[in-house]
């Protein structure tokens, strides 16, 4: 868990830096467009520099997406721990349906058009079950 927390805090810093870098590239791109529209650089030079900026932006955006995916994994882990705490507070594994226990973990049930039910738990997790025909 400590490793996840460390990764989380370093990811936040890295995300901030990536966002700043992407914003700086966007500023450079805007400046480049202004220079091109005023005729200060040739169309070929604009194309070369614009492609370079786009390539850098694509690379940073991919890295940013990867970091955000890690944050989502961390959030899912926290939700699972919350559910585990609720389940471990029960005296044992239920052998029959108990509405109180059900209400303790299920926030709402969402029916879908394709014969499925999605159970949204209070911790934010969603579990989908198919209704047999």
PDB file of C-alpha atoms in Angstrom:
ATOM      1  CA  UNK A   1       0.000   0.000   0.000  1.00  0.00           C
ATOM      2  CA  UNK A   2       2.853   2.374   0.802  1.00  0.00           C
ATOM      3  CA  UNK A   3       4.260   1.721  -2.650  1.00  0.00           C
ATOM      4  CA  UNK A   4       0.913   2.627  -4.214  1.00  0.00           C
ATOM      5  CA  UNK A   5       0.734   5.820  -2.144  1.00  0.00           C
ATOM      6  CA  UNK A   6       4.279   6.743  -3.204  1.00  0.00           C
ATOM      7  CA  UNK A   7       3.410   6.041  -6.824  1.00  0.00           C
ATOM      8  CA  UNK A   8       0.237   8.124  -6.448  1.00  0.00           C
ATOM      9  CA  UNK A   9       2.063  11.190  -5.120  1.00  0.00           C
ATOM     10  CA  UNK A  10       4.847  10.965  -7.677  1.00  0.00           C
ATOM     11  CA  UNK A  11       2.236  10.445 -10.407  1.00  0.00           C
ATOM     12  CA  UNK A  12       0.451  13.648  -9.349  1.00  0.00           C
ATOM     13  CA  UNK A  13       3.720  15.597  -9.698  1.00  0.00           C
ATOM     14  CA  UNK A  14       4.513  13.948 -13.010  1.00  0.00           C
ATOM     15  CA  UNK A  15       0.989  14.661 -14.295  1.00  0.00           C
ATOM     16  CA  UNK A  16       1.376  18.331 -13.375  1.00  0.00           C
ATOM     17  CA  UNK A  17       4.690  18.467 -15.251  1.00  0.00           C
ATOM     18  CA  UNK A  18       3.193  16.695 -18.279  1.00  0.00           C
ATOM     19  CA  UNK A  19       0.243  19.107 -18.326  1.00  0.00           C
ATOM     20  CA  UNK A  20       2.637  22.055 -18.207  1.00  0.00           C
ATOM     21  CA  UNK A  21       4.734  20.613 -21.043  1.00  0.00           C
ATOM     22  CA  UNK A  22       1.662  20.012 -23.194  1.00  0.00           C
ATOM     23  CA  UNK A  23       0.449  23.574 -22.523  1.00  0.00           C
ATOM     24  CA  UNK A  24       3.876  24.937 -23.500  1.00  0.00           C
ATOM     25  CA  UNK A  25       3.764  22.971 -26.758  1.00  0.00           C
ATOM     26  CA  UNK A  26       0.290  24.355 -27.456  1.00  0.00           C
ATOM     27  CA  UNK A  27       1.618  27.885 -26.894  1.00  0.00           C
ATOM     28  CA  UNK A  28       4.499  27.230 -29.281  1.00  0.00           C
ATOM     29  CA  UNK A  29       2.076  25.883 -31.860  1.00  0.00           C
ATOM     30  CA  UNK A  30      -0.096  28.996 -31.578  1.00  0.00           C
ATOM     31  CA  UNK A  31       2.948  31.257 -31.945  1.00  0.00           C
ATOM     32  CA  UNK A  32       4.060  29.243 -34.961  1.00  0.00           C
ATOM     33  CA  UNK A  33       0.628  29.646 -36.567  1.00  0.00           C
ATOM     34  CA  UNK A  34       0.716  33.407 -35.983  1.00  0.00           C
ATOM     35  CA  UNK A  35       4.190  33.669 -37.522  1.00  0.00           C
ATOM     36  CA  UNK A  36       3.053  31.654 -40.517  1.00  0.00           C
ATOM     37  CA  UNK A  37      -0.124  33.670 -41.038  1.00  0.00           C
ATOM     38  CA  UNK A  38       1.897  36.912 -41.013  1.00  0.00           C
ATOM     39  CA  UNK A  39       4.360  35.479 -43.521  1.00  0.00           C
ATOM     40  CA  UNK A  40       7.400  35.504 -41.199  1.00  0.00           C
ATOM     41  CA  UNK A  41       8.158  31.832 -41.915  1.00  0.00           C
ATOM     42  CA  UNK A  42       7.785  29.811 -45.093  1.00  0.00           C
ATOM     43  CA  UNK A  43       5.052  27.189 -45.488  1.00  0.00           C
ATOM     44  CA  UNK A  44       7.716  24.452 -45.573  1.00  0.00           C
ATOM     45  CA  UNK A  45       9.326  25.671 -42.345  1.00  0.00           C
ATOM     46  CA  UNK A  46       5.872  25.915 -40.735  1.00  0.00           C
ATOM     47  CA  UNK A  47       5.046  22.335 -41.764  1.00  0.00           C
ATOM     48  CA  UNK A  48       8.345  20.952 -40.433  1.00  0.00           C
ATOM     49  CA  UNK A  49       8.086  22.738 -37.089  1.00  0.00           C
ATOM     50  CA  UNK A  50       4.368  22.045 -36.740  1.00  0.00           C
ATOM     51  CA  UNK A  51       4.914  18.310 -37.345  1.00  0.00           C
ATOM     52  CA  UNK A  52       7.687  18.302 -34.749  1.00  0.00           C
ATOM     53  CA  UNK A  53       5.445  19.974 -32.166  1.00  0.00           C
ATOM     54  CA  UNK A  54       2.591  17.575 -32.976  1.00  0.00           C
ATOM     55  CA  UNK A  55       4.915  14.598 -32.528  1.00  0.00           C
ATOM     56  CA  UNK A  56       6.111  15.876 -29.144  1.00  0.00           C
ATOM     57  CA  UNK A  57       2.535  16.596 -28.063  1.00  0.00           C
ATOM     58  CA  UNK A  58       1.433  13.088 -29.099  1.00  0.00           C
ATOM     59  CA  UNK A  59       4.264  11.516 -27.088  1.00  0.00           C
ATOM     60  CA  UNK A  60       3.475  13.584 -23.975  1.00  0.00           C
ATOM     61  CA  UNK A  61      -0.264  12.915 -24.310  1.00  0.00           C
ATOM     62  CA  UNK A  62       0.375   9.164 -24.472  1.00  0.00           C
ATOM     63  CA  UNK A  63       2.518   9.366 -21.346  1.00  0.00           C
ATOM     64  CA  UNK A  64      -0.184  11.439 -19.629  1.00  0.00           C
ATOM     65  CA  UNK A  65      -2.845   8.838 -20.522  1.00  0.00           C
ATOM     66  CA  UNK A  66      -0.640   6.110 -19.096  1.00  0.00           C
ATOM     67  CA  UNK A  67      -0.269   8.036 -15.814  1.00  0.00           C
ATOM     68  CA  UNK A  68      -4.020   8.678 -15.625  1.00  0.00           C
ATOM     69  CA  UNK A  69      -4.698   4.962 -16.098  1.00  0.00           C
ATOM     70  CA  UNK A  70      -2.464   4.320 -13.077  1.00  0.00           C
ATOM     71  CA  UNK A  71      -4.548   6.764 -11.031  1.00  0.00           C
ATOM     72  CA  UNK A  72      -7.720   4.924 -12.025  1.00  0.00           C
ATOM     73  CA  UNK A  73      -6.167   1.633 -10.922  1.00  0.00           C
ATOM     74  CA  UNK A  74      -5.338   3.175  -7.558  1.00  0.00           C
ATOM     75  CA  UNK A  75      -8.909   4.406  -7.169  1.00  0.00           C
ATOM     76  CA  UNK A  76     -10.283   0.946  -7.970  1.00  0.00           C
ATOM     77  CA  UNK A  77      -7.966  -0.526  -5.331  1.00  0.00           C
ATOM     78  CA  UNK A  78      -9.338   1.864  -2.714  1.00  0.00           C
ATOM     79  CA  UNK A  79     -12.908   0.930  -3.660  1.00  0.00           C
ATOM     80  CA  UNK A  80     -12.122  -2.764  -3.301  1.00  0.00           C
ATOM     81  CA  UNK A  81     -10.614  -2.168   0.137  1.00  0.00           C
ATOM     82  CA  UNK A  82     -13.747  -0.293   1.196  1.00  0.00           C
ATOM     83  CA  UNK A  83     -15.926  -3.208   0.057  1.00  0.00           C
ATOM     84  CA  UNK A  84     -13.616  -5.678   1.793  1.00  0.00           C
ATOM     85  CA  UNK A  85     -13.962  -3.757   5.076  1.00  0.00           C
ATOM     86  CA  UNK A  86     -17.764  -3.967   4.864  1.00  0.00           C
ATOM     87  CA  UNK A  87     -17.742  -7.669   4.028  1.00  0.00           C
ATOM     88  CA  UNK A  88     -15.257  -8.509   6.783  1.00  0.00           C
ATOM     89  CA  UNK A  89     -17.506  -6.810   9.360  1.00  0.00           C
ATOM     90  CA  UNK A  90     -20.204  -9.399   8.642  1.00  0.00           C
ATOM     91  CA  UNK A  91     -20.330 -12.412  11.008  1.00  0.00           C
ATOM     92  CA  UNK A  92     -19.856 -14.876   8.163  1.00  0.00           C
ATOM     93  CA  UNK A  93     -20.761 -15.672   4.595  1.00  0.00           C
ATOM     94  CA  UNK A  94     -24.524 -15.251   4.139  1.00  0.00           C
ATOM     95  CA  UNK A  95     -26.309 -18.504   3.347  1.00  0.00           C
ATOM     96  CA  UNK A  96     -29.583 -16.818   2.462  1.00  0.00           C
ATOM     97  CA  UNK A  97     -30.665 -13.424   1.171  1.00  0.00           C
ATOM     98  CA  UNK A  98     -30.558 -10.669   3.790  1.00  0.00           C
ATOM     99  CA  UNK A  99     -32.063  -7.357   2.654  1.00  0.00           C
ATOM    100  CA  UNK A 100     -30.137  -5.398   5.308  1.00  0.00           C
ATOM    101  CA  UNK A 101     -26.789  -6.765   4.145  1.00  0.00           C
ATOM    102  CA  UNK A 102     -27.802  -6.202   0.539  1.00  0.00           C
ATOM    103  CA  UNK A 103     -28.699  -2.568   1.284  1.00  0.00           C
ATOM    104  CA  UNK A 104     -25.394  -2.141   3.119  1.00  0.00           C
ATOM    105  CA  UNK A 105     -23.373  -2.718  -0.039  1.00  0.00           C
ATOM    106  CA  UNK A 106     -25.724  -1.989  -2.984  1.00  0.00           C
ATOM    107  CA  UNK A 107     -26.524   1.647  -3.762  1.00  0.00           C
ATOM    108  CA  UNK A 108     -28.782   1.014  -6.762  1.00  0.00           C
ATOM    109  CA  UNK A 109     -29.706  -1.484  -9.452  1.00  0.00           C
ATOM    110  CA  UNK A 110     -29.665  -0.305 -13.066  1.00  0.00           C
ATOM    111  CA  UNK A 111     -31.514  -2.429 -15.649  1.00  0.00           C
ATOM    112  CA  UNK A 112     -30.256  -2.314 -19.237  1.00  0.00           C
ATOM    113  CA  UNK A 113     -32.016  -3.070 -22.515  1.00  0.00           C
ATOM    114  CA  UNK A 114     -29.869  -6.138 -23.197  1.00  0.00           C
ATOM    115  CA  UNK A 115     -31.218  -8.299 -20.320  1.00  0.00           C
ATOM    116  CA  UNK A 116     -28.575  -7.251 -17.841  1.00  0.00           C
ATOM    117  CA  UNK A 117     -28.608  -5.662 -14.404  1.00  0.00           C
ATOM    118  CA  UNK A 118     -25.830  -3.421 -13.149  1.00  0.00           C
ATOM    119  CA  UNK A 119     -25.424  -3.293  -9.384  1.00  0.00           C
ATOM    120  CA  UNK A 120     -23.787  -0.046  -8.274  1.00  0.00           C
ATOM    121  CA  UNK A 121     -22.223  -0.566  -4.865  1.00  0.00           C
ATOM    122  CA  UNK A 122     -21.901   2.225  -2.294  1.00  0.00           C
ATOM    123  CA  UNK A 123     -18.131   2.170  -2.772  1.00  0.00           C
ATOM    124  CA  UNK A 124     -18.585   3.100  -6.454  1.00  0.00           C
ATOM    125  CA  UNK A 125     -17.919  -0.278  -8.044  1.00  0.00           C
ATOM    126  CA  UNK A 126     -20.377  -1.536 -10.628  1.00  0.00           C
ATOM    127  CA  UNK A 127     -21.054  -5.235 -11.196  1.00  0.00           C
ATOM    128  CA  UNK A 128     -23.067  -6.370 -14.215  1.00  0.00           C
ATOM    129  CA  UNK A 129     -25.071  -9.605 -14.248  1.00  0.00           C
ATOM    130  CA  UNK A 130     -26.936 -11.108 -17.182  1.00  0.00           C
ATOM    131  CA  UNK A 131     -30.536 -12.126 -16.564  1.00  0.00           C
ATOM    132  CA  UNK A 132     -31.062 -15.646 -17.905  1.00  0.00           C
ATOM    133  CA  UNK A 133     -33.838 -15.855 -20.488  1.00  0.00           C
TER     134      UNK A 133
END
